[in-house]
Coordinates of C-alpha atoms in Angstrom, one line a residue:
M1 CA 89.5 129.3 68.5
W2 CA 90.3 125.7 68.9
M3 CA 93.4 124.1 67.4
L4 CA 92.9 120.4 66.8
G5 CA 94.7 118.8 64.0
D6 CA 96.4 115.6 65.1
T7 CA 96.4 116.3 68.8
M8 CA 94.2 113.3 69.6
N9 CA 97.1 111.1 70.5
N10 CA 98.1 113.3 73.5
T11 CA 96.9 116.2 75.5
I12 CA 98.6 119.1 73.8
A13 CA 98.3 122.9 74.4
I14 CA 99.0 125.3 71.6
R15 CA 101.0 128.2 73.0
K16 CA 102.4 130.0 70.0
T17 CA 99.6 131.0 67.6
A18 CA 96.4 129.9 69.3
P19 CA 94.8 130.5 72.7
R20 CA 95.2 127.8 75.3
Y21 CA 92.2 125.5 75.8
I22 CA 91.0 122.7 78.0
S23 CA 91.6 119.3 76.3
L24 CA 88.6 117.2 75.7
N25 CA 89.8 113.7 75.2
R26 CA 86.7 111.4 75.2
K27 CA 88.4 108.4 73.9
G28 CA 91.1 108.0 76.6
T29 CA 92.5 109.5 79.6
T30 CA 94.7 112.6 79.5
Q31 CA 98.3 111.6 79.2
Q32 CA 101.4 113.5 80.3
Y33 CA 104.7 112.4 79.0
Y34 CA 107.8 112.8 81.1
A35 CA 111.3 111.5 80.8
S36 CA 111.4 108.2 82.7
Q37 CA 113.8 108.1 85.7
R38 CA 115.0 104.9 87.0
K39 CA 116.8 104.4 90.2
R40 CA 119.4 101.7 90.4
Q41 CA 120.7 100.3 93.6
N42 CA 124.4 99.3 93.7
V43 CA 125.4 96.5 96.0
F44 CA 129.0 96.2 97.3
W45 CA 130.7 93.6 99.4
D46 CA 134.2 92.9 100.7
T47 CA 136.0 90.8 98.0
N48 CA 138.6 89.6 100.6
K49 CA 136.0 87.6 102.4
K50 CA 135.0 84.3 100.8
P51 CA 131.3 83.5 100.9
R52 CA 130.4 80.5 103.0
G53 CA 127.3 78.5 103.7
K54 CA 124.0 80.3 103.1
T55 CA 125.8 83.4 101.7
K56 CA 127.4 81.2 99.0
K57 CA 124.0 79.6 98.1
K58 CA 122.4 83.1 97.9
I59 CA 125.1 84.2 95.4
Y60 CA 124.6 81.1 93.3
L61 CA 120.8 81.8 93.3
V62 CA 121.3 85.4 92.2
L63 CA 123.6 84.3 89.4
L64 CA 121.1 81.7 88.3
I65 CA 118.3 84.4 88.2
L66 CA 120.6 86.7 86.2
I67 CA 121.3 84.0 83.7
I68 CA 117.6 83.1 83.3
S69 CA 116.8 86.8 82.9
N70 CA 119.4 87.4 80.3
I71 CA 118.1 84.4 78.3
S72 CA 114.6 85.8 78.5
I73 CA 115.8 89.2 77.4
L74 CA 117.7 87.6 74.5
R75 CA 114.6 85.7 73.4
T76 CA 112.5 88.9 73.7
N77 CA 115.0 90.8 71.6
T78 CA 115.1 88.0 69.0
A79 CA 111.3 88.0 68.8
N80 CA 111.3 91.7 68.3
L81 CA 113.8 91.4 65.5
K82 CA 111.7 88.8 63.8
T83 CA 108.7 91.2 63.7
Q84 CA 110.7 93.5 61.4
P85 CA 110.5 92.7 57.7
E86 CA 113.7 91.4 56.3
T87 CA 113.0 93.1 53.0
I88 CA 110.3 95.2 51.4
T89 CA 108.6 94.1 48.2
Y90 CA 107.9 97.2 46.2
T91 CA 105.4 97.4 43.3
K92 CA 106.1 99.5 40.2
C93 CA 103.7 102.4 39.8
K94 CA 103.2 106.0 38.6
A95 CA 103.2 108.6 41.4
Y96 CA 101.9 112.1 41.4
L97 CA 103.6 114.2 44.1
F98 CA 102.3 117.2 45.9
V99 CA 102.8 119.2 49.1
S100 CA 100.4 121.2 51.2
P101 CA 99.5 124.0 50.9
D102 CA 101.5 124.6 47.6
S103 CA 99.9 122.0 45.3
S104 CA 97.6 119.9 47.6
Y105 CA 94.4 121.1 46.0
A106 CA 95.7 120.1 42.6
G107 CA 96.2 116.6 44.0
I108 CA 92.8 116.1 45.6
E109 CA 91.1 117.7 42.6
K110 CA 92.9 115.2 40.3
I111 CA 91.8 112.1 42.3
L112 CA 88.2 113.2 42.6
K113 CA 87.9 114.2 39.0
S114 CA 89.5 110.9 37.8
A115 CA 86.7 108.7 39.2
N116 CA 84.2 107.2 36.8
N117 CA 82.6 104.5 38.9
T118 CA 83.5 104.7 42.6
L119 CA 85.1 106.9 45.2
K120 CA 85.9 105.6 48.7
I121 CA 87.0 108.4 51.0
M122 CA 88.3 108.0 54.6
V123 CA 89.3 111.1 56.5
Y124 CA 89.6 112.3 60.1
E125 CA 88.4 115.9 59.7
F126 CA 86.5 117.4 56.7
W127 CA 85.3 120.9 56.4
S128 CA 86.0 122.4 52.9
P129 CA 83.3 123.8 50.7
E130 CA 85.5 123.4 47.6
I131 CA 86.2 119.7 48.2
K132 CA 82.5 119.1 49.0
E133 CA 81.7 120.6 45.5
E134 CA 84.1 118.3 43.8
I135 CA 82.4 115.3 45.5
I136 CA 79.0 116.7 44.4
N137 CA 80.4 116.9 40.8
A138 CA 81.4 113.3 41.0
L139 CA 77.9 112.3 42.2
N140 CA 76.4 114.2 39.3
R141 CA 78.6 112.1 37.0
G142 CA 77.0 109.0 38.5
V143 CA 80.0 108.1 40.6
K144 CA 79.1 106.1 43.7
V145 CA 80.6 107.7 46.8
Y146 CA 81.4 105.9 50.0
L147 CA 82.4 108.3 52.8
L148 CA 83.9 107.2 56.1
M149 CA 84.7 109.7 58.7
E150 CA 85.9 109.8 62.3
G151 CA 82.8 109.9 64.5
D152 CA 84.4 111.2 67.7
T153 CA 87.3 113.5 67.1
Y154 CA 89.8 114.7 69.7
G155 CA 87.8 117.9 70.4
E156 CA 84.1 118.1 70.3
I157 CA 84.2 121.1 67.9
G158 CA 85.8 118.9 65.2
D159 CA 82.7 116.7 65.2
Y160 CA 80.5 119.7 64.6
W161 CA 82.6 120.7 61.5
N162 CA 82.5 117.1 60.2
R163 CA 78.7 116.8 60.6
D164 CA 78.2 120.2 58.9
M165 CA 79.8 118.9 55.8
L166 CA 77.9 115.6 55.9
S167 CA 74.4 117.0 56.3
E168 CA 74.3 118.5 52.8
L169 CA 75.8 115.4 51.2
Y170 CA 73.3 113.2 53.0
Q171 CA 70.4 115.4 51.8
L172 CA 71.6 114.9 48.2
N173 CA 71.0 111.2 48.7
K174 CA 67.6 111.6 50.4
T175 CA 66.2 114.4 48.1
Q176 CA 67.9 113.7 44.8
N177 CA 68.8 110.0 45.2
K178 CA 72.5 110.7 44.7
P179 CA 74.6 107.6 45.2
I180 CA 76.4 108.5 48.4
W181 CA 76.7 106.3 51.6
I182 CA 78.0 107.9 54.8
R183 CA 79.2 106.1 57.9
L184 CA 81.1 107.2 61.0
E185 CA 83.9 105.3 62.8
N186 CA 82.5 104.2 66.1
T187 CA 85.1 102.7 68.4
T188 CA 87.5 104.0 71.1
R189 CA 90.2 104.1 68.4
Y190 CA 90.7 107.0 66.0
M191 CA 90.2 106.6 62.3
H192 CA 93.0 109.0 61.4
A193 CA 93.8 108.0 57.8
K194 CA 93.5 110.5 54.9
V195 CA 92.8 108.2 51.9
I196 CA 90.8 108.3 48.7
I197 CA 90.5 105.3 46.3
A198 CA 89.2 106.0 42.8
D199 CA 87.8 103.1 40.7
T200 CA 90.2 100.7 42.4
T201 CA 93.0 101.9 40.2
M202 CA 94.3 105.0 41.9
V203 CA 94.8 105.9 45.6
F204 CA 95.4 109.3 47.3
I205 CA 97.4 109.3 50.5
S206 CA 98.1 112.4 52.5
S207 CA 99.1 113.7 55.9
E208 CA 96.5 116.4 55.8
N209 CA 92.8 116.6 56.8
F210 CA 90.4 118.2 54.3
M211 CA 90.5 121.8 55.4
P212 CA 90.9 125.1 53.5
T213 CA 94.2 125.7 55.3
S214 CA 95.5 122.3 54.0
Y215 CA 93.9 122.3 50.5
P216 CA 93.5 125.9 49.4
P217 CA 92.1 126.2 45.9
T218 CA 94.2 129.3 45.3
P219 CA 97.4 128.8 47.3
T220 CA 98.6 132.4 46.9
T221 CA 95.7 133.5 49.1
I222 CA 94.7 131.1 51.8
E223 CA 91.6 131.3 53.9
L224 CA 92.4 130.8 57.6
T225 CA 89.4 128.7 58.4
P226 CA 89.2 127.0 60.8
Y227 CA 92.9 127.2 61.7
E228 CA 95.1 130.2 62.2
R229 CA 98.0 129.0 59.9
P230 CA 98.2 127.0 56.7
S231 CA 99.6 123.5 57.4
R232 CA 102.6 121.9 55.8
G233 CA 102.1 118.3 54.7
W234 CA 103.1 115.8 52.1
G235 CA 100.9 113.8 49.8
T236 CA 100.8 111.5 46.7
I237 CA 98.6 109.8 44.3
I238 CA 99.6 106.2 43.3
K239 CA 98.3 104.8 40.1
N240 CA 98.4 101.0 40.3
T241 CA 95.5 98.6 40.7
E242 CA 97.3 96.1 42.9
I243 CA 98.2 98.9 45.4
A244 CA 94.8 100.5 45.2
K245 CA 93.1 97.2 46.1
K246 CA 95.1 97.0 49.4
Y247 CA 93.9 100.4 50.5
E248 CA 90.3 99.5 49.4
E249 CA 90.5 96.3 51.5
Y250 CA 91.6 98.4 54.5
F251 CA 88.7 100.8 53.9
D252 CA 86.1 98.0 53.5
A253 CA 87.2 96.3 56.7
I254 CA 86.1 99.4 58.7
F255 CA 83.2 100.6 56.5
Y256 CA 81.2 97.4 56.2
N257 CA 81.8 96.3 59.8
D258 CA 79.2 97.4 62.3
Q259 CA 81.6 96.8 65.2
Y260 CA 83.9 99.6 63.7
S261 CA 81.5 102.0 62.1
R262 CA 77.8 103.1 62.1
E263 CA 75.4 104.9 59.8
Y264 CA 75.2 108.6 59.8
N265 CA 72.1 109.9 61.6
P266 CA 70.8 113.3 60.5
D267 CA 68.7 113.7 63.6
T268 CA 71.5 113.3 66.2
D269 CA 74.6 114.0 64.1
V270 CA 74.0 117.7 64.0
G271 CA 76.8 120.0 63.0
Q272 CA 77.8 123.7 62.5
P273 CA 80.5 125.5 60.4
P274 CA 83.6 127.0 62.0
E275 CA 84.0 130.7 62.4
Q276 CA 85.4 132.2 59.2
G277 CA 89.0 133.5 59.5
G278 CA 91.0 136.0 57.5
I279 CA 93.2 135.6 54.4
I280 CA 97.0 135.1 54.3
K281 CA 99.3 135.7 51.4
Y282 CA 101.6 132.8 50.5
S283 CA 104.2 132.1 47.8
P284 CA 104.0 128.4 46.7
I285 CA 107.3 126.9 45.4
M286 CA 106.2 123.4 44.5
G287 CA 103.7 122.3 41.9
M288 CA 102.4 118.7 41.4
E289 CA 105.0 116.4 39.7
E290 CA 104.6 113.0 38.0
V291 CA 107.3 110.3 38.4
E292 CA 107.8 106.6 37.9
A293 CA 108.4 104.9 41.2
Y294 CA 108.1 101.8 43.4
A295 CA 105.7 101.8 46.3
Y296 CA 104.8 99.7 49.4
P297 CA 101.6 100.2 51.5
V298 CA 101.9 100.9 55.2
F299 CA 99.0 100.6 57.7
A300 CA 98.7 101.1 61.4
P301 CA 98.6 99.2 63.5
E302 CA 99.3 96.3 61.1
N303 CA 102.8 97.0 59.9
S304 CA 103.6 100.7 60.7
L305 CA 106.0 100.3 63.6
Q306 CA 107.9 97.4 62.1
T307 CA 108.2 99.1 58.7
I308 CA 109.5 102.4 60.1
K309 CA 112.0 100.6 62.2
W310 CA 113.1 98.7 59.2
L311 CA 113.3 101.9 57.1
I312 CA 115.6 103.6 59.7
S313 CA 117.8 100.6 60.0
R314 CA 118.6 100.7 56.3
A315 CA 119.8 104.3 56.3
N316 CA 123.5 104.7 55.5
Y317 CA 123.9 108.4 54.9
T318 CA 121.1 110.7 55.9
I319 CA 117.7 110.7 57.6
Y320 CA 115.4 113.7 57.2
L321 CA 112.3 113.8 59.6
S322 CA 109.5 116.3 59.2
L323 CA 107.2 115.7 62.1
M324 CA 104.5 117.4 64.1
Y325 CA 105.7 115.9 67.3
I326 CA 107.5 112.9 69.0
T327 CA 106.0 111.7 72.2
Q328 CA 107.9 110.0 75.0
D329 CA 106.6 106.5 75.4
Q330 CA 107.9 102.9 75.0
T331 CA 106.7 102.6 71.4
T332 CA 108.3 105.7 70.0
Q333 CA 111.4 104.9 72.1
Q334 CA 111.9 102.0 69.8
L335 CA 112.1 104.4 66.8
I336 CA 114.5 106.7 68.8
D337 CA 116.7 103.6 69.5
E338 CA 116.8 102.9 65.8
L339 CA 117.9 106.5 65.2
K340 CA 120.6 106.2 67.8
Q341 CA 122.0 103.1 66.1
A342 CA 121.9 104.9 62.8
K343 CA 123.8 107.8 64.3
E344 CA 126.5 105.2 65.5
R345 CA 126.7 104.0 61.9
G346 CA 127.6 107.5 60.8
V347 CA 124.2 108.6 59.6
T348 CA 123.4 112.3 59.9
I349 CA 120.0 112.9 61.3
H350 CA 117.9 116.1 60.7
I351 CA 114.6 116.7 62.5
I352 CA 112.1 119.6 61.9
L353 CA 109.6 119.6 64.8
E354 CA 106.5 121.9 65.3
D355 CA 107.6 124.1 68.2
S356 CA 104.2 125.5 69.2
L357 CA 103.5 122.3 71.2
E358 CA 104.0 122.6 74.9
Y359 CA 106.7 119.9 75.3
Y360 CA 108.8 120.9 72.3
Q361 CA 111.8 122.1 74.3
Q362 CA 112.0 119.0 76.4
T363 CA 111.8 116.7 73.3
A364 CA 114.2 118.8 71.3
Q365 CA 116.8 118.8 74.1
T366 CA 116.6 115.0 74.5
L367 CA 117.1 114.5 70.8
E368 CA 120.0 116.9 70.6
N369 CA 121.7 115.1 73.4
Y370 CA 121.7 112.0 71.1
G371 CA 123.6 114.0 68.5
F372 CA 120.5 114.6 66.2
H373 CA 120.1 118.0 64.6
V374 CA 116.7 119.5 65.6
V375 CA 115.2 122.8 64.5
P376 CA 111.8 124.5 65.5
A377 CA 109.5 124.5 62.5
F378 CA 109.2 127.9 60.8
S379 CA 110.7 129.8 63.7
Q380 CA 112.3 132.2 61.3
Q381 CA 109.1 132.9 59.5
E382 CA 105.9 132.1 61.2
T383 CA 103.8 131.4 58.1
L384 CA 103.1 127.6 58.3
F385 CA 102.2 125.0 60.9
L386 CA 104.1 121.8 60.6
H387 CA 101.4 119.0 60.5
N388 CA 103.6 116.6 58.5
K389 CA 104.6 113.0 59.3
G390 CA 107.3 112.6 56.6
I391 CA 110.6 110.7 56.3
I392 CA 113.3 110.8 53.7
I393 CA 116.1 108.1 53.8
D394 CA 119.3 108.4 51.8
D395 CA 117.7 110.6 49.1
K396 CA 116.0 107.5 47.9
I397 CA 113.0 106.4 50.0
I398 CA 110.1 108.5 51.3
L399 CA 107.4 107.7 53.9
I400 CA 104.2 109.8 53.4
G401 CA 101.0 109.4 55.3
S402 CA 99.0 110.1 58.5
I403 CA 101.2 108.2 61.1
N404 CA 102.4 110.4 63.9
W405 CA 105.3 109.4 66.1
S406 CA 103.2 108.4 69.1
E407 CA 102.2 105.1 70.8
K408 CA 98.6 105.5 69.9
A409 CA 99.2 106.3 66.2
L410 CA 101.6 103.4 65.8
T411 CA 99.7 100.7 67.8
Q412 CA 96.0 101.6 68.1
N413 CA 94.7 104.1 65.5
W414 CA 93.6 103.3 61.9
E415 CA 96.4 105.1 60.0
A416 CA 97.6 104.8 56.4
A417 CA 100.9 105.7 54.7
I418 CA 103.0 104.6 51.8
L419 CA 106.7 104.0 51.1
I420 CA 107.9 105.4 47.8
K421 CA 111.3 104.4 46.4
S422 CA 112.5 106.9 43.8
T423 CA 115.4 109.3 43.7
Q424 CA 113.4 111.7 41.7
A425 CA 110.5 111.7 44.3
A426 CA 113.0 112.0 47.1
Q427 CA 114.5 115.0 45.5
Y428 CA 111.0 116.6 45.2
Y429 CA 110.3 116.3 48.9
K430 CA 113.9 117.1 49.8
T431 CA 113.5 120.4 48.0
I432 CA 110.5 121.4 50.2
Y433 CA 112.4 120.0 53.2
E434 CA 115.3 122.3 52.6
Y435 CA 112.9 125.2 52.2
D436 CA 111.3 124.4 55.5
W437 CA 114.7 123.9 57.2
N438 CA 115.9 127.4 56.1
K439 CA 112.7 128.9 57.4
S440 CA 113.3 127.2 60.8
T441 CA 116.9 128.1 61.6
K442 CA 119.6 130.6 60.7
K443 CA 122.1 127.8 59.8
P444 CA 121.7 127.1 56.1
F445 CA 120.7 123.6 55.0
D446 CA 123.1 123.4 52.1
S447 CA 125.5 126.4 51.8
D448 CA 127.3 125.3 48.6
G449 CA 124.2 123.8 46.8
D450 CA 125.9 120.4 46.2
G451 CA 122.9 118.4 47.5
L452 CA 124.6 117.4 50.8
S453 CA 123.6 119.2 53.9
D454 CA 126.1 121.3 55.8
Y455 CA 125.7 119.0 58.8
Y456 CA 126.5 116.0 56.8
E457 CA 129.6 117.5 55.2
E458 CA 130.9 118.7 58.6
E459 CA 130.5 115.3 60.1
H460 CA 132.0 113.4 57.1
N461 CA 135.0 115.5 56.2
Y462 CA 133.5 117.3 53.2
N463 CA 133.8 121.1 52.8
P464 CA 130.3 122.7 53.2
K465 CA 131.5 125.7 51.3
N466 CA 132.8 123.9 48.3
P467 CA 130.6 121.6 46.1
D468 CA 133.6 119.7 44.9
T469 CA 135.8 119.2 48.0
D470 CA 138.6 117.4 46.3
N471 CA 138.4 119.3 43.0
D472 CA 138.2 116.2 40.9
G473 CA 135.2 117.3 38.7
T474 CA 132.7 115.3 40.6
N475 CA 130.4 117.1 43.1
D476 CA 130.2 116.0 46.7
W477 CA 126.7 114.5 46.4
E478 CA 127.8 112.2 43.6
E479 CA 130.9 111.3 45.6
V480 CA 128.7 110.1 48.4
Y481 CA 125.5 108.7 46.7
I482 CA 126.9 107.5 43.4
Q483 CA 130.5 106.5 44.2
G484 CA 129.8 105.5 47.8
N485 CA 132.5 107.7 49.4
K486 CA 130.8 108.3 52.7
Y487 CA 133.7 110.2 54.1
G488 CA 135.7 112.9 52.3
N489 CA 139.3 114.0 52.8
Y490 CA 138.7 117.6 53.9
N491 CA 139.7 118.5 57.4
P492 CA 139.7 122.2 58.2
K493 CA 141.4 121.6 61.6
T494 CA 144.3 119.7 60.1
K495 CA 144.7 122.4 57.4
T496 CA 144.9 125.0 60.1
I497 CA 147.4 123.1 62.1
I498 CA 149.6 122.6 59.0
I499 CA 149.5 126.4 58.4
I500 CA 150.4 127.1 62.0
I501 CA 153.3 124.6 61.8
V502 CA 154.6 126.1 58.6
A503 CA 154.4 129.6 60.0
I504 CA 156.3 128.6 63.2
A505 CA 159.0 126.9 61.0
V506 CA 159.4 130.0 58.9
A507 CA 159.6 132.2 62.0
I508 CA 162.2 129.9 63.5
I509 CA 164.3 130.1 60.3
I510 CA 164.1 133.9 60.2
I511 CA 165.0 134.3 63.8
T512 CA 167.9 131.8 63.5
T513 CA 169.2 133.6 60.5
I514 CA 169.1 136.9 62.3
C515 CA 170.8 135.5 65.3
I516 CA 173.6 133.9 63.2
T517 CA 174.1 137.2 61.3
K518 CA 174.3 139.2 64.5
K519 CA 176.7 136.7 66.0
K520 CA 179.1 136.9 63.0
Q521 CA 178.9 140.7 63.1
H522 CA 179.7 140.7 66.8
K523 CA 182.8 138.5 66.2
Q524 CA 184.0 140.8 63.5
N525 CA 183.5 143.8 65.7
Q526 CA 185.4 142.1 68.5
K527 CA 188.3 141.3 66.2
E528 CA 188.6 144.8 64.9
K529 CA 188.5 146.2 68.4
L530 CA 191.2 143.8 69.5
N531 CA 193.5 144.9 66.7
N532 CA 192.9 148.6 67.6
N533 CA 193.8 148.0 71.2
K534 CA 197.4 146.5 70.5
P535 CA 200.5 148.6 71.5
L536 CA 202.1 150.8 68.7
S537 CA 205.7 149.4 69.3
H538 CA 204.4 145.9 68.8
R539 CA 202.8 146.8 65.6
N540 CA 206.1 148.7 64.5
N541 CA 208.3 145.7 65.4
K542 CA 206.0 143.5 63.4
N543 CA 206.2 145.8 60.5
Q544 CA 210.0 146.0 60.7
T545 CA 210.3 142.3 60.8
N546 CA 208.2 142.0 57.7
I547 CA 210.4 144.6 56.0
N548 CA 213.7 142.8 56.9
S549 CA 212.3 139.5 55.7
I550 CA 211.4 141.1 52.4
T551 CA 214.8 142.7 52.2

């Protein structure tokens, strides 16, 4: 069976839960990512000899070249800095939060049922009989449906699945005159977004393709078709007309442009369903939740790289990354550099990475060398496949969407995401993050349940075993995020040293006391022995003298 998902950005072999396969990348050459190695040549010369003539001129020329190069680098860095937004303008909205597979079907069902006039749907992969039925129900209500799908997925088998779904929807238009218009993206780029816009008032944004393993109607029993594991992902529905319009403009720019998309052709776009898999039992922990929030649209390649760099640069306490993969290229290195700078500012960085990808070990080792905390996704309980692309910053801002950490996703593909600013929303996704973390490593995420991770508390002088380190009645999370006390006063090493010093001092006192006591006893014994050894006549004379004196 093929494992596809989001592997179109790189050639990836699945080695844990699926058989290996030959990659079919028809949109670009197969790419292998290795750590770059640069050789530097060191030049030495005798400093006692003064340069003369041509040698002196050469040195001046080298210095001039270095100065010009540094000026060019400075200008380049300044230009790069200018590309990052100085601030983000959020729009107030209502947000419905969900996670896959726990409550994702409730999310997609809500957006599809809410439409009264139009539905504009863009998705990379789509094979789900249940979602198809919801679209048909919308058509029966008279809703006009505009469906845009990737026309050339990473693997050929994905195209068959897509076209199998489209054929029946297309026939509804031809035979029953149902108002559905289908087009396929038709460039060398990938249309990888997962977005639904309803009536230009609500927008659905997710990391997950429309598959039974991502949107199970009954999340307690999940059909493993076409993939072998259910996928973990994050999603949201934003209710705000201003925000929905921006996603609709993004959709329209591709859908109505013949350079970017083409009409679905039932004669050549022939599909077939995937092989049906088994059933897996699952215990969902998160339902859908409604919150008041502030949101900011993010699109690739328009503003994705700059926005993510800006987001990381604003972190002050914690960064939680839930990612399918991180590739090694110049573009993602910019994000890694931002993480390294955050680490230098005292930010604790957690990363959950899908470990069934072939280059996981190399990537994880590189990130750990930077001081980041990396765990292999669901390695303690192989139930889910991490397909997410989520970020949580300082328990306050969340990034949700389809943007993988790869050069192609950030600079070439059509991708869609959204920033949400809300402590309540951040807590929602952090709860599922903690659950996933504890399924990925034996080290607990938060031993004392105070809201701060063990790694954060260890790095910032808080006690990971005590929710109120200084016993002042305020828990450690509030100390950090409400009162702004980034560092605590708990230092287990210092405490141990103090105990050792006290123990040594007590031991010294005891030993000294014993020695003094023994010395006094020894002197007393010597004195008594001396008196016993004196001649008897001497003692009698002394006694006689005493008697005479008394007389």
